[in-house]
PDB file of C-alpha atoms in Angstrom:
ATOM      1  CA  MET W 194      49.928 246.366 165.907  1.00 77.00           C
ATOM      2  CA  THR W 195      48.968 243.954 163.146  1.00 88.00           C
ATOM      3  CA  ASP W 196      47.579 240.593 164.262  1.00 93.00           C
ATOM      4  CA  LEU W 197      47.634 238.890 160.869  1.00 97.00           C
ATOM      5  CA  ALA W 198      49.184 239.468 157.454  1.00 96.00           C
ATOM      6  CA  ILE W 199      47.681 237.787 154.397  1.00 97.00           C
ATOM      7  CA  ILE W 200      49.538 237.449 151.114  1.00 97.00           C
ATOM      8  CA  GLY W 201      46.978 236.763 148.409  1.00 97.00           C
ATOM      9  CA  ALA W 202      43.475 238.160 148.182  1.00 96.00           C
ATOM     10  CA  GLY W 203      41.709 235.443 146.237  1.00 96.00           C
ATOM     11  CA  ALA W 204      38.944 233.234 147.573  1.00 97.00           C
ATOM     12  CA  ILE W 205      40.786 231.744 150.555  1.00 98.00           C
ATOM     13  CA  GLY W 206      42.833 234.836 151.418  1.00 98.00           C
ATOM     14  CA  SER W 207      39.822 237.155 151.456  1.00 98.00           C
ATOM     15  CA  THR W 208      37.773 234.615 153.420  1.00 98.00           C
ATOM     16  CA  VAL W 209      40.436 234.251 156.109  1.00 98.00           C
ATOM     17  CA  ALA W 210      40.598 238.047 156.257  1.00 98.00           C
ATOM     18  CA  LYS W 211      36.829 238.238 156.801  1.00 98.00           C
ATOM     19  CA  LEU W 212      36.949 235.650 159.582  1.00 98.00           C
ATOM     20  CA  ALA W 213      39.870 237.398 161.274  1.00 98.00           C
ATOM     21  CA  VAL W 214      38.212 240.816 161.174  1.00 98.00           C
ATOM     22  CA  ARG W 215      34.990 239.296 162.450  1.00 97.00           C
ATOM     23  CA  ALA W 216      37.023 237.934 165.375  1.00 97.00           C
ATOM     24  CA  GLY W 217      38.353 241.397 166.216  1.00 97.00           C
ATOM     25  CA  MET W 218      41.776 241.051 164.655  1.00 97.00           C
ATOM     26  CA  SER W 219      43.794 243.703 162.849  1.00 96.00           C
ATOM     27  CA  VAL W 220      44.662 242.520 159.343  1.00 96.00           C
ATOM     28  CA  VAL W 221      46.832 243.625 156.445  1.00 96.00           C
ATOM     29  CA  VAL W 222      46.295 242.183 152.967  1.00 96.00           C
ATOM     30  CA  THR W 223      48.542 242.272 149.939  1.00 95.00           C
ATOM     31  CA  ASN W 224      48.626 240.806 146.453  1.00 94.00           C
ATOM     32  CA  SER W 225      50.719 240.963 143.313  1.00 90.00           C
ATOM     33  CA  ARG W 226      48.655 243.785 141.788  1.00 91.00           C
ATOM     34  CA  GLY W 227      49.137 246.303 144.578  1.00 92.00           C
ATOM     35  CA  PRO W 228      46.904 248.074 147.120  1.00 95.00           C
ATOM     36  CA  ALA W 229      44.797 249.862 144.511  1.00 96.00           C
ATOM     37  CA  SER W 230      43.343 246.522 143.418  1.00 96.00           C
ATOM     38  CA  LEU W 231      42.183 245.788 146.981  1.00 97.00           C
ATOM     39  CA  VAL W 232      40.017 248.856 147.602  1.00 97.00           C
ATOM     40  CA  GLU W 233      36.726 246.964 147.317  1.00 97.00           C
ATOM     41  CA  LEU W 234      37.867 244.182 149.637  1.00 97.00           C
ATOM     42  CA  ILE W 235      39.177 246.621 152.256  1.00 97.00           C
ATOM     43  CA  ASP W 236      35.927 248.586 152.107  1.00 97.00           C
ATOM     44  CA  THR W 237      34.102 245.340 152.820  1.00 97.00           C
ATOM     45  CA  LEU W 238      36.401 244.402 155.692  1.00 98.00           C
ATOM     46  CA  GLY W 239      36.204 247.779 157.399  1.00 97.00           C
ATOM     47  CA  PRO W 240      38.631 249.814 159.531  1.00 97.00           C
ATOM     48  CA  SER W 241      40.407 246.800 161.055  1.00 97.00           C
ATOM     49  CA  ALA W 242      41.943 245.961 157.669  1.00 97.00           C
ATOM     50  CA  ARG W 243      44.270 247.762 155.314  1.00 95.00           C
ATOM     51  CA  ALA W 244      45.976 246.993 152.029  1.00 95.00           C
ATOM     52  CA  VAL W 245      49.746 247.285 151.643  1.00 94.00           C
ATOM     53  CA  ASP W 246      52.383 246.629 149.037  1.00 92.00           C
ATOM     54  CA  ILE W 247      53.927 243.198 149.477  1.00 91.00           C
ATOM     55  CA  SER W 248      57.241 244.802 150.435  1.00 88.00           C
ATOM     56  CA  GLN W 249      55.476 246.388 153.412  1.00 87.00           C
ATOM     57  CA  ILE W 250      54.258 243.172 155.010  1.00 86.00           C
ATOM     58  CA  PRO W 251      54.919 243.959 158.681  1.00 69.00           C
ATOM     59  CA  ALA W 252      57.943 242.184 160.040  1.00 64.00           C
ATOM     60  CA  GLY W 253      56.221 242.147 163.416  1.00 71.00           C
ATOM     61  CA  ALA W 254      53.058 240.346 162.313  1.00 86.00           C
ATOM     62  CA  PRO W 255      52.932 237.170 164.426  1.00 91.00           C
ATOM     63  CA  VAL W 256      51.392 235.116 161.623  1.00 97.00           C
ATOM     64  CA  VAL W 257      51.564 235.453 157.830  1.00 97.00           C
ATOM     65  CA  VAL W 258      49.012 233.527 155.769  1.00 98.00           C
ATOM     66  CA  ILE W 259      50.121 232.527 152.262  1.00 98.00           C
ATOM     67  CA  ALA W 260      47.058 232.290 150.031  1.00 98.00           C
ATOM     68  CA  LEU W 261      48.724 232.104 146.637  1.00 97.00           C
ATOM     69  CA  PRO W 262      48.808 229.485 143.877  1.00 97.00           C
ATOM     70  CA  ILE W 263      51.874 227.257 144.208  1.00 98.00           C
ATOM     71  CA  HIS W 264      53.454 228.646 141.038  1.00 97.00           C
ATOM     72  CA  ALA W 265      53.807 232.000 142.826  1.00 97.00           C
ATOM     73  CA  TYR W 266      55.638 230.568 145.855  1.00 97.00           C
ATOM     74  CA  PRO W 267      59.154 231.222 144.474  1.00 96.00           C
ATOM     75  CA  GLU W 268      58.384 234.961 144.533  1.00 94.00           C
ATOM     76  CA  LEU W 269      58.275 234.773 148.331  1.00 94.00           C
ATOM     77  CA  VAL W 270      62.047 234.322 148.578  1.00 92.00           C
ATOM     78  CA  ALA W 271      62.331 238.121 148.283  1.00 90.00           C
ATOM     79  CA  LEU W 272      60.528 238.586 151.610  1.00 91.00           C
ATOM     80  CA  ASP W 273      62.172 238.520 155.017  1.00 87.00           C
ATOM     81  CA  LEU W 274      60.059 235.922 156.813  1.00 89.00           C
ATOM     82  CA  ALA W 275      62.836 234.655 159.063  1.00 85.00           C
ATOM     83  CA  GLU W 276      61.431 233.175 162.271  1.00 85.00           C
ATOM     84  CA  THR W 277      57.896 234.116 161.176  1.00 93.00           C
ATOM     85  CA  ILE W 278      55.011 231.680 161.579  1.00 96.00           C
ATOM     86  CA  VAL W 279      53.753 231.102 158.044  1.00 97.00           C
ATOM     87  CA  VAL W 280      50.444 229.408 157.237  1.00 98.00           C
ATOM     88  CA  ASP W 281      50.481 227.499 153.956  1.00 98.00           C
ATOM     89  CA  THR W 282      46.962 227.238 152.502  1.00 98.00           C
ATOM     90  CA  GLY W 283      48.006 225.963 149.081  1.00 98.00           C
ATOM     91  CA  ASN W 284      47.088 222.862 147.115  1.00 98.00           C
ATOM     92  CA  TYR W 285      49.245 221.798 144.197  1.00 98.00           C
ATOM     93  CA  SER W 286      47.633 221.595 140.762  1.00 97.00           C
ATOM     94  CA  PRO W 287      49.972 220.954 137.811  1.00 97.00           C
ATOM     95  CA  ASP W 288      47.283 222.169 135.407  1.00 97.00           C
ATOM     96  CA  ARG W 289      47.363 225.576 137.115  1.00 97.00           C
ATOM     97  CA  ASP W 290      50.854 225.684 138.617  1.00 97.00           C
ATOM     98  CA  GLY W 291      52.914 223.973 135.956  1.00 97.00           C
ATOM     99  CA  HIS W 292      55.109 221.097 137.027  1.00 97.00           C
ATOM    100  CA  VAL W 293      57.193 221.378 140.188  1.00 97.00           C
ATOM    101  CA  GLU W 294      59.489 218.347 140.261  1.00 97.00           C
ATOM    102  CA  PRO W 295      59.642 217.697 144.043  1.00 97.00           C
ATOM    103  CA  LEU W 296      55.852 217.957 144.224  1.00 98.00           C
ATOM    104  CA  ASP W 297      55.363 215.740 141.184  1.00 97.00           C
ATOM    105  CA  ASP W 298      57.643 213.002 142.490  1.00 97.00           C
ATOM    106  CA  GLY W 299      56.336 213.268 146.045  1.00 96.00           C
ATOM    107  CA  SER W 300      59.677 214.034 147.629  1.00 97.00           C
ATOM    108  CA  LEU W 301      58.214 217.178 149.198  1.00 98.00           C
ATOM    109  CA  THR W 302      54.806 218.315 150.371  1.00 98.00           C
ATOM    110  CA  THR W 303      53.757 221.875 149.537  1.00 98.00           C
ATOM    111  CA  GLY W 304      54.553 222.959 153.070  1.00 97.00           C
ATOM    112  CA  GLN W 305      58.045 221.474 152.861  1.00 98.00           C
ATOM    113  CA  TYR W 306      58.529 223.116 149.456  1.00 98.00           C
ATOM    114  CA  LEU W 307      57.418 226.476 150.850  1.00 97.00           C
ATOM    115  CA  ARG W 308      59.706 226.133 153.856  1.00 96.00           C
ATOM    116  CA  GLN W 309      62.703 225.666 151.580  1.00 95.00           C
ATOM    117  CA  LEU W 310      61.846 229.006 149.973  1.00 95.00           C
ATOM    118  CA  VAL W 311      61.202 230.997 153.160  1.00 93.00           C
ATOM    119  CA  ALA W 312      63.500 229.263 155.673  1.00 88.00           C
ATOM    120  CA  PRO W 313      63.935 229.685 158.556  1.00 91.00           C
ATOM    121  CA  ALA W 314      60.229 230.539 158.758  1.00 93.00           C
ATOM    122  CA  HIS W 315      58.018 228.102 160.691  1.00 96.00           C
ATOM    123  CA  VAL W 316      55.492 226.703 158.201  1.00 97.00           C
ATOM    124  CA  VAL W 317      52.146 225.209 159.224  1.00 98.00           C
ATOM    125  CA  LYS W 318      49.598 223.747 156.812  1.00 98.00           C
ATOM    126  CA  ALA W 319      46.038 224.941 157.452  1.00 98.00           C
ATOM    127  CA  PHE W 320      42.850 226.134 155.718  1.00 98.00           C
ATOM    128  CA  ASN W 321      43.577 223.956 152.653  1.00 98.00           C
ATOM    129  CA  THR W 322      40.956 221.213 153.135  1.00 98.00           C
ATOM    130  CA  ILE W 323      37.745 223.237 152.962  1.00 98.00           C
ATOM    131  CA  HIS W 324      36.014 225.162 150.181  1.00 97.00           C
ATOM    132  CA  TYR W 325      36.207 228.893 150.825  1.00 97.00           C
ATOM    133  CA  ALA W 326      32.421 229.311 150.909  1.00 97.00           C
ATOM    134  CA  HIS W 327      32.126 226.542 153.494  1.00 98.00           C
ATOM    135  CA  LEU W 328      34.996 228.072 155.475  1.00 98.00           C
ATOM    136  CA  LEU W 329      33.040 231.285 155.872  1.00 98.00           C
ATOM    137  CA  GLU W 330      29.701 229.605 156.518  1.00 98.00           C
ATOM    138  CA  LEU W 331      30.771 227.004 159.084  1.00 98.00           C
ATOM    139  CA  ALA W 332      32.671 229.290 161.488  1.00 98.00           C
ATOM    140  CA  ARG W 333      31.176 229.013 164.982  1.00 98.00           C
ATOM    141  CA  PRO W 334      31.964 230.480 168.423  1.00 97.00           C
ATOM    142  CA  VAL W 335      33.796 228.482 171.068  1.00 96.00           C
ATOM    143  CA  GLY W 336      31.498 225.930 172.685  1.00 95.00           C
ATOM    144  CA  ALA W 337      28.996 225.743 169.814  1.00 98.00           C
ATOM    145  CA  ALA W 338      27.591 222.242 169.441  1.00 97.00           C
ATOM    146  CA  ASP W 339      28.057 222.339 165.669  1.00 98.00           C
ATOM    147  CA  ARG W 340      31.609 223.714 165.624  1.00 98.00           C
ATOM    148  CA  SER W 341      33.799 222.211 162.913  1.00 98.00           C
ATOM    149  CA  THR W 342      37.399 221.021 163.018  1.00 98.00           C
ATOM    150  CA  LEU W 343      40.165 221.754 160.513  1.00 98.00           C
ATOM    151  CA  PRO W 344      43.358 219.669 160.257  1.00 98.00           C
ATOM    152  CA  ILE W 345      46.804 221.250 160.547  1.00 98.00           C
ATOM    153  CA  ALA W 346      50.288 219.840 159.960  1.00 98.00           C
ATOM    154  CA  GLY W 347      53.834 221.025 160.482  1.00 98.00           C
ATOM    155  CA  ASP W 348      57.184 220.287 162.052  1.00 97.00           C
ATOM    156  CA  ASP W 349      57.184 223.023 164.721  1.00 97.00           C
ATOM    157  CA  GLY W 350      54.963 222.349 167.711  1.00 98.00           C
ATOM    158  CA  GLY W 351      55.065 225.923 168.974  1.00 98.00           C
ATOM    159  CA  ALA W 352      54.045 227.290 165.575  1.00 98.00           C
ATOM    160  CA  LYS W 353      51.180 224.809 165.403  1.00 98.00           C
ATOM    161  CA  SER W 354      49.941 226.006 168.795  1.00 98.00           C
ATOM    162  CA  VAL W 355      49.857 229.583 167.492  1.00 98.00           C
ATOM    163  CA  VAL W 356      47.993 228.522 164.342  1.00 98.00           C
ATOM    164  CA  SER W 357      45.534 226.489 166.441  1.00 98.00           C
ATOM    165  CA  ALA W 358      44.824 229.655 168.422  1.00 98.00           C
ATOM    166  CA  LEU W 359      44.273 231.524 165.150  1.00 98.00           C
ATOM    167  CA  LEU W 360      41.802 228.874 163.981  1.00 98.00           C
ATOM    168  CA  ASP W 361      40.052 229.063 167.331  1.00 98.00           C
ATOM    169  CA  ARG W 362      39.557 232.816 166.975  1.00 98.00           C
ATOM    170  CA  CYS W 363      38.340 232.332 163.406  1.00 98.00           C
ATOM    171  CA  GLY W 364      35.672 229.858 164.546  1.00 98.00           C
ATOM    172  CA  TYR W 365      37.232 226.402 164.268  1.00 98.00           C
ATOM    173  CA  ASP W 366      38.742 223.657 166.381  1.00 98.00           C
ATOM    174  CA  SER W 367      41.970 222.164 165.059  1.00 98.00           C
ATOM    175  CA  LEU W 368      43.263 218.628 164.608  1.00 97.00           C
ATOM    176  CA  ASP W 369      47.045 218.265 164.603  1.00 97.00           C
ATOM    177  CA  ILE W 370      47.854 215.422 162.204  1.00 97.00           C
ATOM    178  CA  GLY W 371      51.559 215.594 162.848  1.00 96.00           C
ATOM    179  CA  ALA W 372      54.606 216.485 160.768  1.00 97.00           C
ATOM    180  CA  ALA W 373      54.700 218.347 157.457  1.00 97.00           C
ATOM    181  CA  GLU W 374      55.111 215.068 155.584  1.00 96.00           C
ATOM    182  CA  HIS W 375      51.622 214.090 156.753  1.00 96.00           C
ATOM    183  CA  GLU W 376      50.087 216.836 154.617  1.00 97.00           C
ATOM    184  CA  ARG W 377      49.766 214.104 151.994  1.00 96.00           C
ATOM    185  CA  TRP W 378      46.756 212.856 153.953  1.00 97.00           C
ATOM    186  CA  ILE W 379      44.806 216.118 153.460  1.00 97.00           C
ATOM    187  CA  THR W 380      45.472 216.970 149.823  1.00 96.00           C
ATOM    188  CA  PRO W 381      43.036 216.914 146.860  1.00 95.00           C
ATOM    189  CA  GLY W 382      41.857 213.378 146.189  1.00 94.00           C
ATOM    190  CA  GLN W 383      42.071 212.348 149.835  1.00 95.00           C
ATOM    191  CA  ALA W 384      38.948 211.698 151.916  1.00 94.00           C
ATOM    192  CA  ALA W 385      39.797 214.572 154.253  1.00 96.00           C
ATOM    193  CA  PHE W 386      39.819 217.113 151.436  1.00 97.00           C
ATOM    194  CA  GLY W 387      36.511 218.972 151.257  1.00 96.00           C
ATOM    195  CA  LEU W 388      34.260 215.970 151.801  1.00 95.00           C
ATOM    196  CA  PRO W 389      33.868 216.122 155.607  1.00 96.00           C
ATOM    197  CA  TYR W 390      32.182 219.518 155.203  1.00 97.00           C
ATOM    198  CA  VAL W 391      29.454 218.484 152.752  1.00 96.00           C
ATOM    199  CA  ALA W 392      26.725 215.870 152.693  1.00 91.00           C
ATOM    200  CA  SER W 393      27.831 212.290 152.065  1.00 83.00           C
ATOM    201  CA  GLY W 394      27.989 211.385 148.392  1.00 80.00           C
ATOM    202  CA  VAL W 395      28.367 214.953 147.143  1.00 82.00           C
ATOM    203  CA  GLU W 396      31.265 215.363 144.723  1.00 76.00           C
ATOM    204  CA  ASP W 397      30.883 218.962 143.474  1.00 86.00           C
ATOM    205  CA  LEU W 398      32.224 220.940 146.435  1.00 90.00           C
ATOM    206  CA  ALA W 399      31.553 224.324 144.867  1.00 88.00           C
ATOM    207  CA  SER W 400      27.793 223.774 144.679  1.00 90.00           C
ATOM    208  CA  ALA W 401      27.386 221.650 147.827  1.00 93.00           C
ATOM    209  CA  ALA W 402      25.730 222.901 150.987  1.00 94.00           C
ATOM    210  CA  ALA W 403      28.049 223.201 153.990  1.00 96.00           C
ATOM    211  CA  VAL W 404      27.783 220.546 156.725  1.00 97.00           C
ATOM    212  CA  PRO W 405      29.600 220.884 160.082  1.00 98.00           C
ATOM    213  CA  ALA W 406      32.348 218.324 160.697  1.00 98.00           C
ATOM    214  CA  ASP W 407      33.414 217.641 164.272  1.00 97.00           C
ATOM    215  CA  ARG W 408      36.766 216.254 165.404  1.00 96.00           C
ATOM    216  CA  ASP W 409      35.718 212.601 165.133  1.00 95.00           C
ATOM    217  CA  THR W 410      34.443 213.133 161.592  1.00 96.00           C
ATOM    218  CA  VAL W 411      37.737 214.680 160.513  1.00 97.00           C
ATOM    219  CA  LEU W 412      39.727 212.009 162.363  1.00 95.00           C
ATOM    220  CA  ARG W 413      37.944 209.302 160.370  1.00 95.00           C
ATOM    221  CA  ALA W 414      38.413 211.169 157.104  1.00 96.00           C
ATOM    222  CA  VAL W 415      42.137 211.639 157.685  1.00 96.00           C
ATOM    223  CA  GLY W 416      42.484 208.016 158.689  1.00 93.00           C
ATOM    224  CA  LEU W 417      43.751 208.592 162.216  1.00 80.00           C
ATOM    225  CA  PRO W 418      44.764 206.954 164.488  1.00 71.00           C
ATOM    226  CA  GLY W 419      45.651 204.097 162.120  1.00 72.00           C
ATOM    227  CA  ARG W 420      48.027 206.230 160.090  1.00 74.00           C
ATOM    228  CA  MET W 421      49.813 207.408 163.227  1.00 66.00           C
ATOM    229  CA  SER W 422      50.388 203.917 164.640  1.00 54.00           C
TER     230      SER W 422
END
């Protein structure tokens, strides 16, 4: 049985795979270039991971993590993700993704945009607010005093509970910030994006040292509870 499927083997996708394998999960990974391009990553991950063609993403995987640039999201319509719990890790960047009208005009968040493409999948936003190097470094076991919190958002409470359990196994507490429309609070340019996990005043996330961020720290960065009132 596969515990987790990951579509995309870039920085975030491979990092989530490492955390999942470390937690004892069985993982499959795919990308647009095919299994042969993933040999090195699979060798690193070990026997709990395998590479597959995207058409072979297991229908029975309880959670599928999408770790692709937004411009690749339309390709996902070819997959049968009906009733699957899908984790959206993406952040929209017109410079990289080109212009997507409903994201440009703010009528949709990336999670809402993805859900239109893969409906009736249950989409939950997660893993998008932290630099991949910090994501790997800050993972801690349950009960650790310096365990960090990651925000999640989505419209399906049951799906969010499953994703919270996934985060827990990967080494993080979760903060449910509400519906998919609230993803706007955790996108690039917002205080909750990247900054809670580095020292105050640091702007270059890629070169910054990782700093644990507890629930209260993330709450303040997101702006809760004021935004929820």
